[in-house]
mmCIF file of C-alpha atoms in Angstrom:
data_model
loop_
_atom_site.group_PDB
_atom_site.id
_atom_site.type_symbol
_atom_site.label_atom_id
_atom_site.label_comp_id
_atom_site.label_asym_id
_atom_site.label_seq_id
_atom_site.Cartn_x
_atom_site.Cartn_y
_atom_site.Cartn_z
ATOM 1 C CA MET A 170 72.232 47.167 157.039
ATOM 2 C CA GLN A 171 70.195 44.097 156.974
ATOM 3 C CA ARG A 172 67.057 46.032 156.351
ATOM 4 C CA GLY A 173 69.159 47.942 153.661
ATOM 5 C CA CYS A 174 70.033 44.648 151.984
ATOM 6 C CA LEU A 175 66.633 43.284 152.247
ATOM 7 C CA SER A 176 64.743 46.221 150.808
ATOM 8 C CA ALA A 177 67.643 46.477 147.783
ATOM 9 C CA SER A 178 66.801 42.683 146.758
ATOM 10 C CA GLN A 179 63.392 43.835 145.703
ATOM 11 C CA PRO A 180 62.775 44.992 142.563
ATOM 12 C CA SER A 181 63.187 48.988 142.871
ATOM 13 C CA GLY A 182 62.184 50.398 139.492
ATOM 14 C CA HIS A 183 65.233 52.534 139.318
ATOM 15 C CA PRO A 184 67.616 53.224 136.031
ATOM 16 C CA SER A 185 70.099 50.636 135.014
ATOM 17 C CA GLU A 186 72.597 52.147 136.942
ATOM 18 C CA ASP A 187 70.825 51.231 139.980
ATOM 19 C CA THR A 188 70.285 47.712 139.342
ATOM 20 C CA THR A 189 73.399 46.362 141.052
ATOM 21 C CA LEU A 190 73.048 45.163 144.819
ATOM 22 C CA ILE A 191 75.859 47.472 145.906
ATOM 23 C CA ARG A 192 74.254 50.378 144.161
ATOM 24 C CA GLN A 193 70.648 49.984 145.475
ATOM 25 C CA ILE A 194 72.141 49.337 149.064
ATOM 26 C CA PHE A 195 75.004 52.270 149.267
ATOM 27 C CA GLY A 196 73.648 54.429 146.287
ATOM 28 C CA GLY A 197 72.271 57.734 146.275
ATOM 29 C CA THR A 198 72.298 60.877 144.060
ATOM 30 C CA CYS A 199 73.528 64.496 144.753
ATOM 31 C CA SER A 200 72.257 67.563 143.432
ATOM 32 C CA SER A 201 74.147 70.517 142.340
ATOM 33 C CA GLN A 202 72.299 73.623 141.554
ATOM 34 C CA ILE A 203 73.555 76.623 140.135
ATOM 35 C CA GLN A 204 71.787 80.020 140.063
ATOM 36 C CA CYS A 205 72.356 82.972 137.994
ATOM 37 C CA VAL A 206 72.223 85.875 140.000
ATOM 38 C CA HIS A 207 71.115 88.263 136.822
ATOM 39 C CA CYS A 208 68.439 86.121 135.199
ATOM 40 C CA LEU A 209 67.778 83.629 138.284
ATOM 41 C CA GLY A 210 67.738 80.658 136.105
ATOM 42 C CA VAL A 211 68.910 77.445 137.416
ATOM 43 C CA SER A 212 70.861 74.522 136.058
ATOM 44 C CA ASP A 213 70.508 71.369 137.691
ATOM 45 C CA THR A 214 73.038 68.372 137.963
ATOM 46 C CA PHE A 215 72.579 64.980 139.472
ATOM 47 C CA ASP A 216 75.583 62.888 140.127
ATOM 48 C CA PRO A 217 75.488 59.288 142.098
ATOM 49 C CA TYR A 218 77.047 58.399 145.214
ATOM 50 C CA LEU A 219 78.126 55.431 146.944
ATOM 51 C CA ASP A 220 79.484 57.097 150.171
ATOM 52 C CA ILE A 221 79.865 61.030 150.922
ATOM 53 C CA SER A 222 83.171 62.306 151.850
ATOM 54 C CA LEU A 223 83.462 65.192 154.544
ATOM 55 C CA ASP A 224 85.924 67.895 154.648
ATOM 56 C CA THR A 225 87.092 67.468 158.365
ATOM 57 C CA THR A 226 89.736 70.608 158.179
ATOM 58 C CA ALA A 227 87.695 72.878 159.866
ATOM 59 C CA ALA A 228 84.755 70.747 161.401
ATOM 60 C CA GLN A 229 84.166 69.647 165.173
ATOM 61 C CA SER A 230 81.230 67.459 164.124
ATOM 62 C CA VAL A 231 79.567 65.440 161.608
ATOM 63 C CA GLU A 232 76.947 67.769 161.446
ATOM 64 C CA GLN A 233 79.163 70.803 160.984
ATOM 65 C CA ALA A 234 80.897 69.181 158.055
ATOM 66 C CA LEU A 235 77.573 68.133 156.538
ATOM 67 C CA ARG A 236 76.842 71.841 156.700
ATOM 68 C CA GLU A 237 79.734 72.948 155.070
ATOM 69 C CA LEU A 238 79.086 70.602 152.194
ATOM 70 C CA VAL A 239 75.869 71.947 151.357
ATOM 71 C CA LYS A 240 76.821 75.446 152.315
ATOM 72 C CA PRO A 241 75.899 77.887 148.930
ATOM 73 C CA GLU A 242 79.194 78.660 147.198
ATOM 74 C CA LYS A 243 79.505 82.223 145.010
ATOM 75 C CA LEU A 244 81.112 81.767 141.969
ATOM 76 C CA ASP A 245 82.520 85.201 140.491
ATOM 77 C CA VAL A 246 85.462 86.580 138.494
ATOM 78 C CA GLU A 247 87.922 83.670 137.560
ATOM 79 C CA ASN A 248 85.082 81.205 138.485
ATOM 80 C CA ALA A 249 82.273 82.743 137.105
ATOM 81 C CA TYR A 250 79.015 80.747 135.630
ATOM 82 C CA ASP A 251 78.673 80.329 132.080
ATOM 83 C CA CYS A 252 74.990 81.364 131.839
ATOM 84 C CA GLY A 253 73.320 79.693 128.680
ATOM 85 C CA VAL A 254 70.493 82.415 129.234
ATOM 86 C CA CYS A 255 72.574 85.625 129.677
ATOM 87 C CA LEU A 256 74.957 84.172 126.920
ATOM 88 C CA ARG A 257 77.825 85.267 128.976
ATOM 89 C CA LYS A 258 80.068 84.708 132.124
ATOM 90 C CA VAL A 259 78.021 86.043 135.227
ATOM 91 C CA PRO A 260 78.319 85.711 139.351
ATOM 92 C CA ALA A 261 76.160 82.797 140.416
ATOM 93 C CA THR A 262 75.506 80.693 143.428
ATOM 94 C CA LYS A 263 76.387 76.812 143.479
ATOM 95 C CA ARG A 264 74.658 74.400 146.156
ATOM 96 C CA LEU A 265 75.116 70.986 146.538
ATOM 97 C CA THR A 266 72.214 68.657 148.197
ATOM 98 C CA LEU A 267 71.437 65.260 148.710
ATOM 99 C CA HIS A 268 68.697 64.630 146.115
ATOM 100 C CA ARG A 269 68.050 60.641 146.784
ATOM 101 C CA THR A 270 69.641 59.299 149.935
ATOM 102 C CA SER A 271 70.837 55.831 150.521
ATOM 103 C CA GLN A 272 69.318 52.922 152.218
ATOM 104 C CA VAL A 273 72.600 52.367 154.008
ATOM 105 C CA LEU A 274 74.488 55.723 154.459
ATOM 106 C CA VAL A 275 78.626 55.496 154.346
ATOM 107 C CA LEU A 276 80.444 58.962 155.315
ATOM 108 C CA VAL A 277 84.029 59.037 154.875
ATOM 109 C CA LEU A 278 86.094 61.705 156.927
ATOM 110 C CA LYS A 279 89.025 63.112 155.101
ATOM 111 C CA ARG A 280 91.474 62.589 157.686
ATOM 112 C CA PHE A 281 94.646 62.002 155.188
ATOM 113 C CA THR A 282 96.002 65.129 153.124
ATOM 114 C CA GLN A 283 96.478 64.826 149.524
ATOM 115 C CA VAL A 284 99.902 66.087 149.291
ATOM 116 C CA SER A 285 101.747 64.283 152.239
ATOM 117 C CA GLY A 286 98.955 61.344 153.139
ATOM 118 C CA ALA A 287 99.739 62.710 156.519
ATOM 119 C CA LYS A 288 96.752 61.953 158.927
ATOM 120 C CA ARG A 289 94.670 64.844 160.550
ATOM 121 C CA ALA A 290 94.150 63.433 164.485
ATOM 122 C CA GLN A 291 91.814 66.219 165.411
ATOM 123 C CA GLU A 292 88.418 65.152 167.391
ATOM 124 C CA VAL A 293 85.386 65.208 164.976
ATOM 125 C CA ARG A 294 82.056 64.195 166.564
ATOM 126 C CA TYR A 295 79.883 61.826 165.404
ATOM 127 C CA PRO A 296 76.039 61.046 166.876
ATOM 128 C CA GLN A 297 74.187 57.486 167.168
ATOM 129 C CA CYS A 298 71.587 59.062 165.097
ATOM 130 C CA LEU A 299 71.983 61.419 162.472
ATOM 131 C CA ASP A 300 69.091 63.293 160.722
ATOM 132 C CA LEU A 301 69.738 63.875 157.142
ATOM 133 C CA GLN A 302 66.800 65.876 156.224
ATOM 134 C CA PRO A 303 68.432 69.419 156.389
ATOM 135 C CA PHE A 304 71.035 68.450 153.983
ATOM 136 C CA THR A 305 68.353 67.136 151.127
ATOM 137 C CA SER A 306 67.178 69.040 148.033
ATOM 138 C CA GLU A 307 63.329 68.362 149.190
ATOM 139 C CA ARG A 308 62.601 69.048 152.489
ATOM 140 C CA LYS A 309 59.803 66.683 153.975
ATOM 141 C CA ALA A 310 58.242 66.878 157.401
ATOM 142 C CA GLY A 311 59.889 64.936 159.831
ATOM 143 C CA PRO A 312 63.364 63.546 160.180
ATOM 144 C CA LEU A 313 65.402 61.451 157.856
ATOM 145 C CA GLY A 314 67.177 59.198 160.578
ATOM 146 C CA TYR A 315 70.160 57.195 160.081
ATOM 147 C CA VAL A 316 71.163 54.888 163.064
ATOM 148 C CA LEU A 317 75.084 54.423 163.405
ATOM 149 C CA TYR A 318 76.001 50.546 163.358
ATOM 150 C CA ALA A 319 79.614 50.326 162.260
ATOM 151 C CA VAL A 320 82.794 52.559 162.462
ATOM 152 C CA LEU A 321 86.108 52.154 161.176
ATOM 153 C CA VAL A 322 89.197 53.372 162.506
ATOM 154 C CA HIS A 323 92.517 54.071 161.186
ATOM 155 C CA SER A 324 95.483 53.764 163.544
ATOM 156 C CA GLY A 325 98.813 55.249 162.507
ATOM 157 C CA TRP A 326 100.415 58.466 161.464
ATOM 158 C CA SER A 327 99.639 58.274 157.508
ATOM 159 C CA GLY A 328 97.160 56.544 154.974
ATOM 160 C CA GLU A 329 100.689 54.720 153.819
ATOM 161 C CA ARG A 330 100.763 52.693 156.946
ATOM 162 C CA GLY A 331 98.835 51.869 160.136
ATOM 163 C CA HIS A 332 96.161 49.220 161.045
ATOM 164 C CA TYR A 333 92.721 49.679 160.583
ATOM 165 C CA PHE A 334 90.029 48.028 163.170
ATOM 166 C CA SER A 335 86.328 48.583 163.669
ATOM 167 C CA PHE A 336 83.341 48.865 166.252
ATOM 168 C CA VAL A 337 80.106 47.055 164.933
ATOM 169 C CA ARG A 338 76.704 46.879 166.747
ATOM 170 C CA ALA A 339 75.242 43.468 166.264
ATOM 171 C CA GLY A 340 71.340 42.897 165.980
ATOM 172 C CA ASN A 341 71.080 42.401 169.473
ATOM 173 C CA GLY A 342 72.179 45.699 170.254
ATOM 174 C CA GLN A 343 75.673 44.805 171.661
ATOM 175 C CA CYS A 344 78.783 46.620 170.421
ATOM 176 C CA TYR A 345 82.057 44.852 169.473
ATOM 177 C CA LYS A 346 85.642 45.849 168.731
ATOM 178 C CA MET A 347 86.807 43.998 165.933
ATOM 179 C CA GLY A 348 90.628 43.585 164.861
ATOM 180 C CA ASP A 349 92.508 41.220 162.458
ATOM 181 C CA ALA A 350 92.225 38.241 164.912
ATOM 182 C CA LYS A 351 90.168 39.314 167.794
ATOM 183 C CA VAL A 352 86.868 40.358 168.532
ATOM 184 C CA THR A 353 85.697 41.832 172.162
ATOM 185 C CA ALA A 354 82.336 43.069 173.313
ATOM 186 C CA CYS A 355 82.602 46.885 174.324
ATOM 187 C CA ASP A 356 80.232 49.781 175.571
ATOM 188 C CA GLU A 357 78.709 51.930 172.853
ATOM 189 C CA SER A 358 80.537 54.606 174.533
ATOM 190 C CA ALA A 359 83.930 53.315 173.173
ATOM 191 C CA ALA A 360 82.465 53.079 169.689
ATOM 192 C CA LEU A 361 80.914 56.625 169.657
ATOM 193 C CA SER A 362 84.655 58.145 170.962
ATOM 194 C CA GLN A 363 87.124 57.074 168.226
ATOM 195 C CA GLY A 364 89.098 58.786 165.637
ATOM 196 C CA ALA A 365 86.632 57.617 162.999
ATOM 197 C CA TYR A 366 87.719 57.403 159.326
ATOM 198 C CA ILE A 367 84.297 55.542 157.874
ATOM 199 C CA LEU A 368 80.777 55.680 159.532
ATOM 200 C CA PHE A 369 78.177 53.147 158.406
#
């Protein structure tokens, strides 16, 4: 986090929307690519993000949820693609990837249902080190590593009530459990075995 803040404080040369410190630290860009199956024409759309929301309904790990996020989707019949070259609705494939990754990665695990706000309590494993390279638009040699330094946990049955606390790794490598009024040292294994809501 500290390295992300320090490097973000330097002039970046990015477009104007990336000039705020928050965008420079947490901001990235997703690429949504649609390819027509007839003419093979490709359409790219780029959208900024500050965090990445992961569907945990069927995922047992963060890596599996990321694979689902970037898995190609078929567009056909009622959601067919309106191709600008073919000038008609056609079948196509759509794929989301990370085009420009953020200095500090924030992953939000979707644990609350949209209708009732009830919390999904299934276990979702997350690693201490995450290689984001397989989920990017441009494959480069070597890993694109992120090291976990904080875990936000929600305790309770729904998004409308409950309690939030976190596990944070300090600069010296020691992990701490942080509540509203109490901070206690803990093992890294405790930080890696939580029902995480947000990962930094």
